[in-house]
PDB file of C-alpha atoms in Angstrom:
ATOM      1  CA  UNK A   1       0.000   0.000   0.000  1.00 40.00           C
ATOM      2  CA  UNK A   2       2.369   2.705  -1.172  1.00 46.00           C
ATOM      3  CA  UNK A   3       6.094   3.183  -1.297  1.00 44.00           C
ATOM      4  CA  UNK A   4       8.257   5.159   1.080  1.00 48.00           C
ATOM      5  CA  UNK A   5      11.292   6.847  -0.451  1.00 47.00           C
ATOM      6  CA  UNK A   6      14.140   8.031   1.772  1.00 49.00           C
ATOM      7  CA  UNK A   7      15.597  10.902  -0.287  1.00 47.00           C
ATOM      8  CA  UNK A   8      19.132  11.065   1.153  1.00 51.00           C
ATOM      9  CA  UNK A   9      19.782   7.395   0.356  1.00 45.00           C
ATOM     10  CA  UNK A  10      17.425   7.068  -2.601  1.00 44.00           C
ATOM     11  CA  UNK A  11      16.285   3.705  -1.241  1.00 43.00           C
ATOM     12  CA  UNK A  12      12.637   2.805  -1.101  1.00 40.00           C
ATOM     13  CA  UNK A  13      10.910   0.540   1.339  1.00 41.00           C
ATOM     14  CA  UNK A  14       7.326  -0.727   1.276  1.00 42.00           C
ATOM     15  CA  UNK A  15       5.019   0.071   4.168  1.00 43.00           C
ATOM     16  CA  UNK A  16       3.996   3.007   6.272  1.00 42.00           C
ATOM     17  CA  UNK A  17       6.189   5.921   7.244  1.00 51.00           C
ATOM     18  CA  UNK A  18       7.735   5.256  10.634  1.00 52.00           C
ATOM     19  CA  UNK A  19       7.695   7.866  13.385  1.00 55.00           C
ATOM     20  CA  UNK A  20      11.389   8.787  13.586  1.00 78.00           C
ATOM     21  CA  UNK A  21      10.456  12.278  14.772  1.00 91.00           C
ATOM     22  CA  UNK A  22       9.518  13.518  11.307  1.00 96.00           C
ATOM     23  CA  UNK A  23       6.741  15.976  10.510  1.00 97.00           C
ATOM     24  CA  UNK A  24       4.314  14.510   7.963  1.00 97.00           C
ATOM     25  CA  UNK A  25       2.238  16.561   5.523  1.00 98.00           C
ATOM     26  CA  UNK A  26      -0.688  15.001   3.665  1.00 98.00           C
ATOM     27  CA  UNK A  27      -0.927  16.259   0.082  1.00 98.00           C
ATOM     28  CA  UNK A  28      -3.906  15.850  -2.231  1.00 97.00           C
ATOM     29  CA  UNK A  29      -4.219  16.813  -5.890  1.00 96.00           C
ATOM     30  CA  UNK A  30      -7.580  16.605  -7.646  1.00 95.00           C
ATOM     31  CA  UNK A  31      -7.243  18.951 -10.621  1.00 92.00           C
ATOM     32  CA  UNK A  32      -9.310  22.140 -10.189  1.00 89.00           C
ATOM     33  CA  UNK A  33     -10.964  20.803  -7.002  1.00 95.00           C
ATOM     34  CA  UNK A  34      -8.378  20.190  -4.257  1.00 96.00           C
ATOM     35  CA  UNK A  35      -4.749  21.151  -4.715  1.00 96.00           C
ATOM     36  CA  UNK A  36      -2.427  20.858  -1.703  1.00 98.00           C
ATOM     37  CA  UNK A  37       1.281  21.134  -2.425  1.00 97.00           C
ATOM     38  CA  UNK A  38       4.662  22.048  -0.971  1.00 98.00           C
ATOM     39  CA  UNK A  39       6.008  25.292  -2.448  1.00 98.00           C
ATOM     40  CA  UNK A  40       9.485  24.878  -0.950  1.00 98.00           C
ATOM     41  CA  UNK A  41      11.259  22.719   1.587  1.00 98.00           C
ATOM     42  CA  UNK A  42      13.603  19.763   1.690  1.00 97.00           C
ATOM     43  CA  UNK A  43      11.499  16.589   1.701  1.00 97.00           C
ATOM     44  CA  UNK A  44      13.151  13.833   3.738  1.00 97.00           C
ATOM     45  CA  UNK A  45      10.651  11.103   2.789  1.00 96.00           C
ATOM     46  CA  UNK A  46       7.694  10.648   0.530  1.00 97.00           C
ATOM     47  CA  UNK A  47       4.984   8.025   0.606  1.00 97.00           C
ATOM     48  CA  UNK A  48       2.733   7.739  -2.419  1.00 97.00           C
ATOM     49  CA  UNK A  49      -0.698   6.525  -1.305  1.00 96.00           C
ATOM     50  CA  UNK A  50      -2.379   6.641  -4.709  1.00 95.00           C
ATOM     51  CA  UNK A  51      -2.198   8.838  -7.806  1.00 95.00           C
ATOM     52  CA  UNK A  52      -3.937  11.712  -6.014  1.00 97.00           C
ATOM     53  CA  UNK A  53      -2.550  11.462  -2.493  1.00 97.00           C
ATOM     54  CA  UNK A  54       0.870  11.309  -0.911  1.00 97.00           C
ATOM     55  CA  UNK A  55       2.571  12.064   2.379  1.00 98.00           C
ATOM     56  CA  UNK A  56       5.814  14.016   2.508  1.00 98.00           C
ATOM     57  CA  UNK A  57       7.958  14.210   5.627  1.00 98.00           C
ATOM     58  CA  UNK A  58      10.391  16.795   6.965  1.00 98.00           C
ATOM     59  CA  UNK A  59      13.174  16.572   9.535  1.00 97.00           C
ATOM     60  CA  UNK A  60      13.017  18.649  12.745  1.00 97.00           C
ATOM     61  CA  UNK A  61      14.133  22.217  12.063  1.00 96.00           C
ATOM     62  CA  UNK A  62      13.335  22.114   8.342  1.00 98.00           C
ATOM     63  CA  UNK A  63      11.228  24.997   7.045  1.00 98.00           C
ATOM     64  CA  UNK A  64       8.625  24.430   4.341  1.00 98.00           C
ATOM     65  CA  UNK A  65       5.712  26.204   2.670  1.00 98.00           C
ATOM     66  CA  UNK A  66       2.414  24.317   2.536  1.00 98.00           C
ATOM     67  CA  UNK A  67      -0.126  25.690   0.049  1.00 98.00           C
ATOM     68  CA  UNK A  68      -3.784  24.678   0.138  1.00 98.00           C
ATOM     69  CA  UNK A  69      -6.374  25.564  -2.455  1.00 96.00           C
ATOM     70  CA  UNK A  70      -9.850  24.072  -2.894  1.00 96.00           C
ATOM     71  CA  UNK A  71     -12.906  24.994  -4.949  1.00 94.00           C
ATOM     72  CA  UNK A  72     -16.446  23.851  -5.580  1.00 91.00           C
ATOM     73  CA  UNK A  73     -18.454  24.270  -8.797  1.00 86.00           C
ATOM     74  CA  UNK A  74     -18.947  27.975  -8.146  1.00 89.00           C
ATOM     75  CA  UNK A  75     -15.924  29.516  -6.472  1.00 90.00           C
ATOM     76  CA  UNK A  76     -12.767  29.072  -4.428  1.00 90.00           C
ATOM     77  CA  UNK A  77     -13.472  27.660  -0.962  1.00 93.00           C
ATOM     78  CA  UNK A  78      -9.988  27.999   0.513  1.00 95.00           C
ATOM     79  CA  UNK A  79      -6.769  29.649  -0.538  1.00 96.00           C
ATOM     80  CA  UNK A  80      -4.057  29.466   2.097  1.00 97.00           C
ATOM     81  CA  UNK A  81      -0.304  29.264   2.534  1.00 98.00           C
ATOM     82  CA  UNK A  82       1.541  28.374   5.736  1.00 98.00           C
ATOM     83  CA  UNK A  83       5.286  28.562   6.262  1.00 98.00           C
ATOM     84  CA  UNK A  84       6.118  26.067   8.976  1.00 98.00           C
ATOM     85  CA  UNK A  85       9.196  24.876  10.856  1.00 98.00           C
ATOM     86  CA  UNK A  86       9.096  21.142  11.534  1.00 98.00           C
ATOM     87  CA  UNK A  87       9.460  20.437  15.250  1.00 96.00           C
ATOM     88  CA  UNK A  88      11.336  17.758  17.160  1.00 94.00           C
ATOM     89  CA  UNK A  89       9.481  15.145  19.187  1.00 92.00           C
ATOM     90  CA  UNK A  90       8.208  16.619  22.434  1.00 91.00           C
ATOM     91  CA  UNK A  91       8.777  20.224  21.289  1.00 93.00           C
ATOM     92  CA  UNK A  92       5.911  22.686  21.697  1.00 93.00           C
ATOM     93  CA  UNK A  93       4.020  23.235  18.447  1.00 95.00           C
ATOM     94  CA  UNK A  94       0.814  24.510  16.897  1.00 96.00           C
ATOM     95  CA  UNK A  95      -1.604  22.196  15.175  1.00 96.00           C
ATOM     96  CA  UNK A  96      -2.300  22.625  11.493  1.00 96.00           C
ATOM     97  CA  UNK A  97      -4.692  20.622   9.313  1.00 95.00           C
ATOM     98  CA  UNK A  98      -2.945  17.892   7.307  1.00 97.00           C
ATOM     99  CA  UNK A  99       0.338  18.387   9.213  1.00 97.00           C
ATOM    100  CA  UNK A 100       1.200  15.773  11.851  1.00 96.00           C
ATOM    101  CA  UNK A 101       1.997  16.388  14.614  1.00 95.00           C
ATOM    102  CA  UNK A 102       2.015  20.091  13.712  1.00 95.00           C
ATOM    103  CA  UNK A 103       4.791  22.655  13.629  1.00 97.00           C
ATOM    104  CA  UNK A 104       5.988  26.095  14.545  1.00 97.00           C
ATOM    105  CA  UNK A 105       3.909  28.289  12.242  1.00 98.00           C
ATOM    106  CA  UNK A 106       6.069  31.172  11.045  1.00 98.00           C
ATOM    107  CA  UNK A 107       3.622  32.686   8.567  1.00 98.00           C
ATOM    108  CA  UNK A 108       0.041  32.083   7.573  1.00 98.00           C
ATOM    109  CA  UNK A 109      -1.946  33.844   4.882  1.00 97.00           C
ATOM    110  CA  UNK A 110      -5.523  33.291   3.754  1.00 96.00           C
ATOM    111  CA  UNK A 111      -7.453  34.649   0.783  1.00 94.00           C
ATOM    112  CA  UNK A 112      -6.137  34.970  -2.715  1.00 93.00           C
ATOM    113  CA  UNK A 113      -4.476  38.434  -2.591  1.00 94.00           C
ATOM    114  CA  UNK A 114      -2.462  37.641   0.554  1.00 96.00           C
ATOM    115  CA  UNK A 115      -1.506  34.176  -0.694  1.00 97.00           C
ATOM    116  CA  UNK A 116      -0.354  35.674  -4.017  1.00 96.00           C
ATOM    117  CA  UNK A 117       1.703  38.251  -2.106  1.00 96.00           C
ATOM    118  CA  UNK A 118       3.431  35.510  -0.091  1.00 97.00           C
ATOM    119  CA  UNK A 119       4.114  33.483  -3.257  1.00 97.00           C
ATOM    120  CA  UNK A 120       5.593  36.616  -4.902  1.00 97.00           C
ATOM    121  CA  UNK A 121       7.764  37.146  -1.818  1.00 97.00           C
ATOM    122  CA  UNK A 122       9.032  33.577  -2.153  1.00 98.00           C
ATOM    123  CA  UNK A 123       9.713  34.149  -5.870  1.00 98.00           C
ATOM    124  CA  UNK A 124      11.690  37.311  -5.022  1.00 97.00           C
ATOM    125  CA  UNK A 125      13.858  35.416  -2.547  1.00 98.00           C
ATOM    126  CA  UNK A 126      14.523  32.691  -5.118  1.00 98.00           C
ATOM    127  CA  UNK A 127      15.526  35.351  -7.666  1.00 98.00           C
ATOM    128  CA  UNK A 128      18.310  36.342  -5.268  1.00 97.00           C
ATOM    129  CA  UNK A 129      19.598  32.771  -5.493  1.00 97.00           C
ATOM    130  CA  UNK A 130      18.518  31.960  -1.937  1.00 98.00           C
ATOM    131  CA  UNK A 131      16.603  28.806  -1.062  1.00 98.00           C
ATOM    132  CA  UNK A 132      13.498  30.044   0.818  1.00 98.00           C
ATOM    133  CA  UNK A 133      13.883  27.099   3.224  1.00 98.00           C
ATOM    134  CA  UNK A 134      17.142  28.659   4.466  1.00 97.00           C
ATOM    135  CA  UNK A 135      15.680  32.130   5.096  1.00 98.00           C
ATOM    136  CA  UNK A 136      15.673  33.396   8.668  1.00 97.00           C
ATOM    137  CA  UNK A 137      12.532  32.279  10.530  1.00 97.00           C
ATOM    138  CA  UNK A 138      12.420  35.827  11.921  1.00 97.00           C
ATOM    139  CA  UNK A 139      11.923  37.157   8.395  1.00 98.00           C
ATOM    140  CA  UNK A 140       8.916  34.888   7.803  1.00 98.00           C
ATOM    141  CA  UNK A 141       7.433  36.081  11.114  1.00 98.00           C
ATOM    142  CA  UNK A 142       8.124  39.679  10.044  1.00 98.00           C
ATOM    143  CA  UNK A 143       6.304  39.143   6.727  1.00 98.00           C
ATOM    144  CA  UNK A 144       3.361  37.586   8.581  1.00 98.00           C
ATOM    145  CA  UNK A 145       3.137  40.421  11.111  1.00 98.00           C
ATOM    146  CA  UNK A 146       3.368  43.179   8.492  1.00 97.00           C
ATOM    147  CA  UNK A 147       0.735  41.536   6.292  1.00 96.00           C
ATOM    148  CA  UNK A 148      -1.558  41.144   9.308  1.00 95.00           C
ATOM    149  CA  UNK A 149      -1.565  44.918   9.882  1.00 96.00           C
ATOM    150  CA  UNK A 150      -1.765  45.754   6.170  1.00 94.00           C
ATOM    151  CA  UNK A 151       1.781  47.054   5.754  1.00 95.00           C
ATOM    152  CA  UNK A 152       4.450  46.064   3.270  1.00 94.00           C
ATOM    153  CA  UNK A 153       7.209  43.850   4.710  1.00 95.00           C
ATOM    154  CA  UNK A 154      10.889  44.663   4.287  1.00 95.00           C
ATOM    155  CA  UNK A 155      12.560  42.980   1.354  1.00 96.00           C
ATOM    156  CA  UNK A 156      14.884  40.097   2.216  1.00 97.00           C
ATOM    157  CA  UNK A 157      18.382  40.870   0.951  1.00 97.00           C
ATOM    158  CA  UNK A 158      21.641  39.001   0.496  1.00 97.00           C
ATOM    159  CA  UNK A 159      23.126  41.029   3.375  1.00 97.00           C
ATOM    160  CA  UNK A 160      20.294  39.998   5.717  1.00 96.00           C
ATOM    161  CA  UNK A 161      20.758  36.382   4.650  1.00 97.00           C
ATOM    162  CA  UNK A 162      24.537  36.473   5.223  1.00 97.00           C
ATOM    163  CA  UNK A 163      23.976  38.015   8.678  1.00 96.00           C
ATOM    164  CA  UNK A 164      21.453  35.285   9.536  1.00 96.00           C
ATOM    165  CA  UNK A 165      23.828  32.519   8.421  1.00 95.00           C
ATOM    166  CA  UNK A 166      26.682  34.014  10.472  1.00 95.00           C
ATOM    167  CA  UNK A 167      24.435  34.394  13.536  1.00 94.00           C
ATOM    168  CA  UNK A 168      23.306  30.793  13.182  1.00 92.00           C
ATOM    169  CA  UNK A 169      26.933  29.575  13.083  1.00 93.00           C
ATOM    170  CA  UNK A 170      27.774  31.142  16.448  1.00 91.00           C
ATOM    171  CA  UNK A 171      24.545  30.371  18.308  1.00 84.00           C
ATOM    172  CA  UNK A 172      24.518  27.195  20.402  1.00 69.00           C
TER     173      UNK A 172
END
């Protein structure tokens, strides 16, 4: 019932995804009805359930963007993006639909204009040659907070990224 692929080794093993302290995200894709996908993040494992459903897993500390969109015959029902840090076992976390056990939510945006703004922000970071999964969690919180109050967030720059990477090297 599905195949689990461990991406670092490239090996696959039949069966369910074992605990191992990973954060699991359930993805569904039914064209023009339900579209849940990962916008960025380093997937540690993937389990294909069927042609429309799969489960991807992230290691503790990994940051990923989870996009959810669903519609009925008349209009969009949900449009949402969450940027989440996967948590270690026993670490405090927030719950989030389709994410087990949950994670540290760095940013959340609902409704099409806000979701598009977040996706454009991600595109801008990628244009700098930076993997959005390596961006400072503080920046994602900043973007969330500024969007919440209707103000434009600061642009993430190469200098900010270098400073974050240096700070991370010296912090315990």
